[in-house]
Coordinates of N, CA and C in Angstrom, one line a residue:
X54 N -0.2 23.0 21.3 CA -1.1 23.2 20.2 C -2.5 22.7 20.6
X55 N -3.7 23.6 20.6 CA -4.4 23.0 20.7 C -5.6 23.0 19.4
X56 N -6.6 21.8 19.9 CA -7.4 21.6 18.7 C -9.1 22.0 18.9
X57 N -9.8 22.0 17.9 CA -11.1 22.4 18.6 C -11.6 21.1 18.6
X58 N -10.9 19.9 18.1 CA -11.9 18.7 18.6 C -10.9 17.3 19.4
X59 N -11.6 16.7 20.5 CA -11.0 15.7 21.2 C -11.6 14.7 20.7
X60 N -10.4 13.7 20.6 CA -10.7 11.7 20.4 C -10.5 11.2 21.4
X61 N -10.8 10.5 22.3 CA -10.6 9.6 23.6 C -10.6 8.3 23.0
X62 N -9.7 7.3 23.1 CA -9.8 5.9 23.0 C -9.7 5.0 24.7
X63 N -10.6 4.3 24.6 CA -10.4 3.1 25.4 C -9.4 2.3 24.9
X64 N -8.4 2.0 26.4 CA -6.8 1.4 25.7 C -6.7 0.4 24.9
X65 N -7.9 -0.4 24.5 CA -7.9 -1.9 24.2 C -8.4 -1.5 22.2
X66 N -8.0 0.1 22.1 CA -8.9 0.5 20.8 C -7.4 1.5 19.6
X67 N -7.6 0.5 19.1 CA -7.0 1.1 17.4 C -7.4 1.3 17.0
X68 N -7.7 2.9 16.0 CA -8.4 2.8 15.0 C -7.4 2.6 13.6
X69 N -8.6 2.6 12.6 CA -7.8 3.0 11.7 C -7.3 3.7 10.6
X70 N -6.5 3.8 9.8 CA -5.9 5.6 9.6 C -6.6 6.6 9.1
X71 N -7.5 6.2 8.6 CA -8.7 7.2 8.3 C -9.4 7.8 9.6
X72 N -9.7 7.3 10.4 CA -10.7 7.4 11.2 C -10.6 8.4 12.0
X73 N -9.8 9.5 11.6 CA -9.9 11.2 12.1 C -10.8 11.9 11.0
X74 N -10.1 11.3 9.8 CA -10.9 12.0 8.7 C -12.2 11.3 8.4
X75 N -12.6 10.3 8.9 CA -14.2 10.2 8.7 C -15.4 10.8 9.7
X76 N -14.4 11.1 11.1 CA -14.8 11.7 11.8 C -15.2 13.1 11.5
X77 N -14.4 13.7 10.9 CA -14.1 15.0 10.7 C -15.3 15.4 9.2
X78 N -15.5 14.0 8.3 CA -16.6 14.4 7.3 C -18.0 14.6 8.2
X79 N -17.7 14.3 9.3 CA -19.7 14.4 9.7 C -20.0 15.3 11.0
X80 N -18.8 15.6 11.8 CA -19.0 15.9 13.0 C -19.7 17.5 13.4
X81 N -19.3 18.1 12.3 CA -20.1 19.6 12.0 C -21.2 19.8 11.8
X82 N -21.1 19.2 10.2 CA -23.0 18.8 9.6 C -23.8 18.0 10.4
X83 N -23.3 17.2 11.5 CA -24.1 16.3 12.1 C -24.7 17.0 13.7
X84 N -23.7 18.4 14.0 CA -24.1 18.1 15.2 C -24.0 17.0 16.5
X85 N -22.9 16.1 16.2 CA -22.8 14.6 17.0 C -21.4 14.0 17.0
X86 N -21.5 13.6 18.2 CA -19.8 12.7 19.2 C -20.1 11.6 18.2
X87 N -18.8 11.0 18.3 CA -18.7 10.1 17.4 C -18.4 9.3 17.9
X88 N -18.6 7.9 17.7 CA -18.0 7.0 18.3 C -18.0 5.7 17.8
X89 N -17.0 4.6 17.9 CA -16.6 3.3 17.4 C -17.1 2.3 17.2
X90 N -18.3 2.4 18.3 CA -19.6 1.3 18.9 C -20.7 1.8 19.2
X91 N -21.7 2.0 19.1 CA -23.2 2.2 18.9 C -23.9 1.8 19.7
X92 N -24.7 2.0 20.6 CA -26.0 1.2 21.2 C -27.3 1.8 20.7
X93 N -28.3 1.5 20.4 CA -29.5 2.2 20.6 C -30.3 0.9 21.8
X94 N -31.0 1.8 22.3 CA -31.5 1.2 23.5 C -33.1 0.5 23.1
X95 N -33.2 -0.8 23.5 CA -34.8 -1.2 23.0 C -35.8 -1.1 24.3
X96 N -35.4 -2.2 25.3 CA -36.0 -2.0 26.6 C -35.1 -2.2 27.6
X97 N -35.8 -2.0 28.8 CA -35.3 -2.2 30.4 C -36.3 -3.3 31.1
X98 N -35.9 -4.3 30.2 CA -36.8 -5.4 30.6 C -35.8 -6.5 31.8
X99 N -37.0 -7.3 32.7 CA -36.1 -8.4 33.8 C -35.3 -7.9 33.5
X100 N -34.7 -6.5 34.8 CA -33.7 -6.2 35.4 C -32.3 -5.8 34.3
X101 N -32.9 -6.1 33.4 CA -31.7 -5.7 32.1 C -32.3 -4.7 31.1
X102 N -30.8 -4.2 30.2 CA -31.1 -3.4 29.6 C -31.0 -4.2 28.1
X103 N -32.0 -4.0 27.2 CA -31.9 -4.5 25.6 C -31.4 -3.6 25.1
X104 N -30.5 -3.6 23.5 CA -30.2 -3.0 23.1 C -30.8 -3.6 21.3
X105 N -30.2 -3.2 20.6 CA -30.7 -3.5 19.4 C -29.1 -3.9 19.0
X106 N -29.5 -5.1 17.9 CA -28.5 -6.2 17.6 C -28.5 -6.2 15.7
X107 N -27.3 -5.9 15.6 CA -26.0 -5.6 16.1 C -25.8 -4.4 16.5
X108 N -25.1 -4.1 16.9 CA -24.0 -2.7 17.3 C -23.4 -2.2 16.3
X109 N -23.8 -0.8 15.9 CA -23.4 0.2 14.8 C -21.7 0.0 14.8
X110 N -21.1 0.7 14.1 CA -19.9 0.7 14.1 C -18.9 -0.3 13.5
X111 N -18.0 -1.1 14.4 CA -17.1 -1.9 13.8 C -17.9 -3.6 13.8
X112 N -19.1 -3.6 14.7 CA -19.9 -4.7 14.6 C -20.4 -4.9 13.4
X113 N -21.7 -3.5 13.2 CA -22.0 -4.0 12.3 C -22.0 -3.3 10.6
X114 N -21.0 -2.6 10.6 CA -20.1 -2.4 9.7 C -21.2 -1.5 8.8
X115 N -21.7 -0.2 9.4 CA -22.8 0.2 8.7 C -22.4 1.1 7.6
X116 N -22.8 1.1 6.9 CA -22.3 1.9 5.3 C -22.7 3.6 5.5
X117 N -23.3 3.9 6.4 CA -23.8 5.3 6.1 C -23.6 5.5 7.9
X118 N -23.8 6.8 7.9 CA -23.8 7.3 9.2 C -25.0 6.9 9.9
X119 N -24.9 6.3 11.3 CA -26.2 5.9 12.2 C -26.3 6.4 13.3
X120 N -27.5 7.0 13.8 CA -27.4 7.7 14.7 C -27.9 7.0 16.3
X121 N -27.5 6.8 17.2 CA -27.7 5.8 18.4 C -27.6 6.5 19.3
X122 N -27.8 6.4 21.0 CA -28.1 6.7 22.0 C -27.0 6.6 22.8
X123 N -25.9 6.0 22.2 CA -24.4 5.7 23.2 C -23.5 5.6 22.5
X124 N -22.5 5.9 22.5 CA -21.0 5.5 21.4 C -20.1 5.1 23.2
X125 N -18.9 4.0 22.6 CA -18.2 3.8 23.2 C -17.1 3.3 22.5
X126 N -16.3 2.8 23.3 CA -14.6 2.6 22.6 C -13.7 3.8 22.1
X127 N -14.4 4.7 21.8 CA -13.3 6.2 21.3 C -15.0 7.3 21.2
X128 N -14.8 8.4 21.8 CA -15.1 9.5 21.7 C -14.4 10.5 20.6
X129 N -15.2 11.3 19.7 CA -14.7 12.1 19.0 C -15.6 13.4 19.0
X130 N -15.5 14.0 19.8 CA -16.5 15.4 20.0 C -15.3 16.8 20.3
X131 N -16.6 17.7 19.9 CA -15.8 19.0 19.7 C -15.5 19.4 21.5
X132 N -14.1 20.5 21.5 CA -13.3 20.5 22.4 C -14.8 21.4 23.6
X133 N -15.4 21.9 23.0 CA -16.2 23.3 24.2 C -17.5 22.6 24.5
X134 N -17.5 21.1 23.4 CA -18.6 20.1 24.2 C -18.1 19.8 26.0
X135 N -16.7 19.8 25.8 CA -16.4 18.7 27.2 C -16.9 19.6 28.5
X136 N -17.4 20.5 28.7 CA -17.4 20.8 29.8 C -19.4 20.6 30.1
X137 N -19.9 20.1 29.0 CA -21.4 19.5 29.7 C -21.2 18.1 30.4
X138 N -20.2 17.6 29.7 CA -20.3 16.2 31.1 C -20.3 17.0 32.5
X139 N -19.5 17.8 33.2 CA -19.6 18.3 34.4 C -20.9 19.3 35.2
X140 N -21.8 19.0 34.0 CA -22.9 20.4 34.4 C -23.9 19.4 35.2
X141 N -23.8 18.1 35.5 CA -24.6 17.6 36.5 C -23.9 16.1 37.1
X142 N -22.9 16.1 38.4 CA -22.5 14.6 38.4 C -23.2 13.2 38.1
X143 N -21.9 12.9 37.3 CA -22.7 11.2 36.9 C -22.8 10.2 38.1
X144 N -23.9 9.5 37.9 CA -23.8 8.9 39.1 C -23.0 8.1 39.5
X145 N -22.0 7.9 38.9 CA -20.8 7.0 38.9 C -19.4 7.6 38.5
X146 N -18.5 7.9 39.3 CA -17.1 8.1 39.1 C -16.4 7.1 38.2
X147 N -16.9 6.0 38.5 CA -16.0 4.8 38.3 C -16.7 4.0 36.9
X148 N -17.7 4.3 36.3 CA -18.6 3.2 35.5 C -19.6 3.9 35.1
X149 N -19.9 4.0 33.3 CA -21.0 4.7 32.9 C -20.4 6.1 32.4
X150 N -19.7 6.4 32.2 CA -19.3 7.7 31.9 C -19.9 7.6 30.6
X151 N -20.0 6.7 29.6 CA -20.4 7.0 28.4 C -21.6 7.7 28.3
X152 N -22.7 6.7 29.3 CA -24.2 6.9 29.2 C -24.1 8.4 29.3
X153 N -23.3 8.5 30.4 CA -23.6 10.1 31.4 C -23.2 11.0 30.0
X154 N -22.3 10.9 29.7 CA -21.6 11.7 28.6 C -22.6 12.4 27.4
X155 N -23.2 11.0 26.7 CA -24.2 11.4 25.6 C -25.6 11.9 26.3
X156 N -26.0 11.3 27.2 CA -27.0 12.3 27.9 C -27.1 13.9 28.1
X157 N -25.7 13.9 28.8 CA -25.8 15.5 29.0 C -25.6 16.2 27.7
X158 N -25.3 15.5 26.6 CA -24.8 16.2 25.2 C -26.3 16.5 24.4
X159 N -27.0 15.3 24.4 CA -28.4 15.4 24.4 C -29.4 16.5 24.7
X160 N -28.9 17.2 26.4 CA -29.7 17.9 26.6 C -29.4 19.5 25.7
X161 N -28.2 19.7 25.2 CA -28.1 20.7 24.3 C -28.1 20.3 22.7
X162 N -28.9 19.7 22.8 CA -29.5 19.2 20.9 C -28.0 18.6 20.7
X163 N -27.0 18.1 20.6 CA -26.0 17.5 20.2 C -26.3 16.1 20.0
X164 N -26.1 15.3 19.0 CA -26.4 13.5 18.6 C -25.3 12.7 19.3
X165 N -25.9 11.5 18.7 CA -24.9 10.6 18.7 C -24.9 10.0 18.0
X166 N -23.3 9.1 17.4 CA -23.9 8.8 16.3 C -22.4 7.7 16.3
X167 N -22.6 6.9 14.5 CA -21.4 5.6 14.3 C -21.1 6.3 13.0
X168 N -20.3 7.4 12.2 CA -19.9 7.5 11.3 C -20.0 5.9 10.6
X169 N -19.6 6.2 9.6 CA -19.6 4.3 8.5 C -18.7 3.7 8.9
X170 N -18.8 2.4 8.8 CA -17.6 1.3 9.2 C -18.4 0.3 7.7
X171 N -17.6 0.8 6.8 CA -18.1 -0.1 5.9 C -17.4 -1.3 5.8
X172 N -17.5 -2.3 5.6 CA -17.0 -3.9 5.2 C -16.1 -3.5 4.2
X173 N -16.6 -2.9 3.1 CA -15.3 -2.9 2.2 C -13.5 -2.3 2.6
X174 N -14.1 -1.2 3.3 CA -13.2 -0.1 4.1 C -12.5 0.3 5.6
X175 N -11.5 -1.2 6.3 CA -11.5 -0.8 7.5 C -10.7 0.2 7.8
X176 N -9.9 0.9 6.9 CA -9.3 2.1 7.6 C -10.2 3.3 7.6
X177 N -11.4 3.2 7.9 CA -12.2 4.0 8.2 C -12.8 3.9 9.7
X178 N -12.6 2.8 10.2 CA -13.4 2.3 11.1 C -12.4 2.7 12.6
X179 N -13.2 2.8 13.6 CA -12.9 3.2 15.0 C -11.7 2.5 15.4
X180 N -11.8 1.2 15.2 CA -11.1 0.2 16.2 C -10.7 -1.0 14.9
X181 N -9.6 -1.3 14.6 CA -9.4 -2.5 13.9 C -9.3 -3.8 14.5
X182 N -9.3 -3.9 16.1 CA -9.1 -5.2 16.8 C -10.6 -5.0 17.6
X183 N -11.7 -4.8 16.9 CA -12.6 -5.1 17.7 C -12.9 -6.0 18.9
X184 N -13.1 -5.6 20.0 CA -13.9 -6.6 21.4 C -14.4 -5.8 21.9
X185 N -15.1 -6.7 22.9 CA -16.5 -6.6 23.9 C -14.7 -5.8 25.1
X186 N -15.2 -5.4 25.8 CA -14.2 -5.0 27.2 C -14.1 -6.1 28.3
X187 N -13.2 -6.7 28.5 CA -12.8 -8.3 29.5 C -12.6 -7.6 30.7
X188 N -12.4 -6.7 31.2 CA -11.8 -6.6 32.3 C -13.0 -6.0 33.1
X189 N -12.5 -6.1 34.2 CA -13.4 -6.2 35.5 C -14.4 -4.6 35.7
X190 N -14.0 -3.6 35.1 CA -14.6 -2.3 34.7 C -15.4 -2.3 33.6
X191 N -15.2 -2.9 32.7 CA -15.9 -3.3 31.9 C -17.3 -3.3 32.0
X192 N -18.5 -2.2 30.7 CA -19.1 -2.1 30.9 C -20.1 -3.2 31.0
X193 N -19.3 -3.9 29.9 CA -20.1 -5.4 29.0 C -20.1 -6.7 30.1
X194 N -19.2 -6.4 31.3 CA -19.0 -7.7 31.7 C -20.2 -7.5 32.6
X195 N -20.1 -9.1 32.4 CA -21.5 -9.6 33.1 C -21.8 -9.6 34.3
X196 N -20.9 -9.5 35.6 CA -21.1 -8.8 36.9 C -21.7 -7.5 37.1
X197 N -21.5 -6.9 35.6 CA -21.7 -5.5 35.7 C -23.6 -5.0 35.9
X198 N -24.5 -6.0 35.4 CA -25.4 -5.6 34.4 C -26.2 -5.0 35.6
X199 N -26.0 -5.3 36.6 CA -27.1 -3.8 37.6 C -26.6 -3.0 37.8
X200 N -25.0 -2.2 37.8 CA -24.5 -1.1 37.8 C -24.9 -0.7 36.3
X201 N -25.0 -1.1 35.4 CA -25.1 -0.7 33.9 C -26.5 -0.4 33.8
X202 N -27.9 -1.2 34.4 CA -29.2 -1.0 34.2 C -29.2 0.5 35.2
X203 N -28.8 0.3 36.6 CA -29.2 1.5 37.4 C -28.6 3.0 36.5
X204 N -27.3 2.8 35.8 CA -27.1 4.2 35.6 C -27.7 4.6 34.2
X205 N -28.5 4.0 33.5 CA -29.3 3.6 32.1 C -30.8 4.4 33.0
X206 N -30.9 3.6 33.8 CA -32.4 4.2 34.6 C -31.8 5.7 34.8
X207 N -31.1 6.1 35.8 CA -30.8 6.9 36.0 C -30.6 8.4 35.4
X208 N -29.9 7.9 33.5 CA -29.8 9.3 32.8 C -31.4 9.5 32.4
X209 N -32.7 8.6 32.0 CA -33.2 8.4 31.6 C -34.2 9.4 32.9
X210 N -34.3 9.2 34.2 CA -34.7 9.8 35.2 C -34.3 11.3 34.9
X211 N -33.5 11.6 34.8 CA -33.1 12.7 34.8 C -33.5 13.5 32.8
X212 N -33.9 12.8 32.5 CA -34.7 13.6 31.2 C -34.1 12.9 30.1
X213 N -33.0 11.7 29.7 CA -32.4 11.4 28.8 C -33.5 10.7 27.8
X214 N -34.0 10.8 26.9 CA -34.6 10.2 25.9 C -34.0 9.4 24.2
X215 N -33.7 8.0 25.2 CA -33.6 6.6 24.2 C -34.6 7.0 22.6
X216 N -33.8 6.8 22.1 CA -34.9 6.8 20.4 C -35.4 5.5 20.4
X217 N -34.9 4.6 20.8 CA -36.2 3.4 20.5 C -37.0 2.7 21.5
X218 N -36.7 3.5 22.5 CA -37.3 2.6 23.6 C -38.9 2.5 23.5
X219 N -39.4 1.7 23.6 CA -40.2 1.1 23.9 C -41.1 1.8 25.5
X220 N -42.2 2.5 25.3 CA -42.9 3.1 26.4 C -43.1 1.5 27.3

């Protein structure tokens, strides 16, 4: 059986029981991959990337749909999206696939975005055991932050345009 839309979870990610069907209220009208965690990008300042604080999603429990420059922890995009990740290699096999992912979706008008994670309501939300990623792949870990800055430079070289970055 197949479906016209794919969820990807990162293993360390539960959602919960809603969270097909909250996906499914916005992903048409929206035009946008969904996802559990949020970035919007501020700067690429000393060698790092800023982001804006908190993080949409299960962080910061936003009541309405928000739209951001990265989802990670679960992917929820339509099935005939998946073949733009392949239309230009990421620079990374191994690390960054998100960045690469919403970039190339970007370049065909597609969003990105944090469906609600309202406080009142967590069986709506991505992930019920929210964390940061511990393990050594991990985008968040802190060994990581120049493979994370370089592939950030990188989609952005290649035409990706951050909504809040800072010229």
């Amino acid at each position: 059986l197949e479906s016209d839309y794919i969820c990807i979870f990162d293993d360390d990610t539960l959602p919960g029981r809603k969270w097909f069907e909250n996906c499914l209220r916005f992903i048409d009208a929206e035009k946008a991959m969904l996802g559990t965690i949020g970035l919007r990008y501020i700067t690429l300042d000393n060698g790092h990337v800023e982001t804006e604080k908190p993080r949409m999603g299960w962080e910061g429990k936003n009541e309405t749909i928000e739209f951001v420059d990265l989802v990670g922890h679960s992917w929820f995009f339509k099935r005939k999206w998946a073949r733009y990740f392949w239309e230009e290699e990421p620079l990374s096999r191994s690390f960054g696939e998100d960045i690469h992912f919403c970039a190339m979706l970007q370049r065909h008008g597609i969003r990105t975005a944090c469906p609600p994670h309202p406080q009142s309501d967590p069986s709506l939300w991505g992930s019920l055991k929210p964390e940061r990623g511990i393990d050594k792949v991990a985008i968040s870990s802190r060994d990581r932050a120049k493979e994370y800055l370089d592939v950030v430079e990188h989609e952005i070289a290649r035409g990706f345009k951050p909504m809040r970055m800072k010229a």
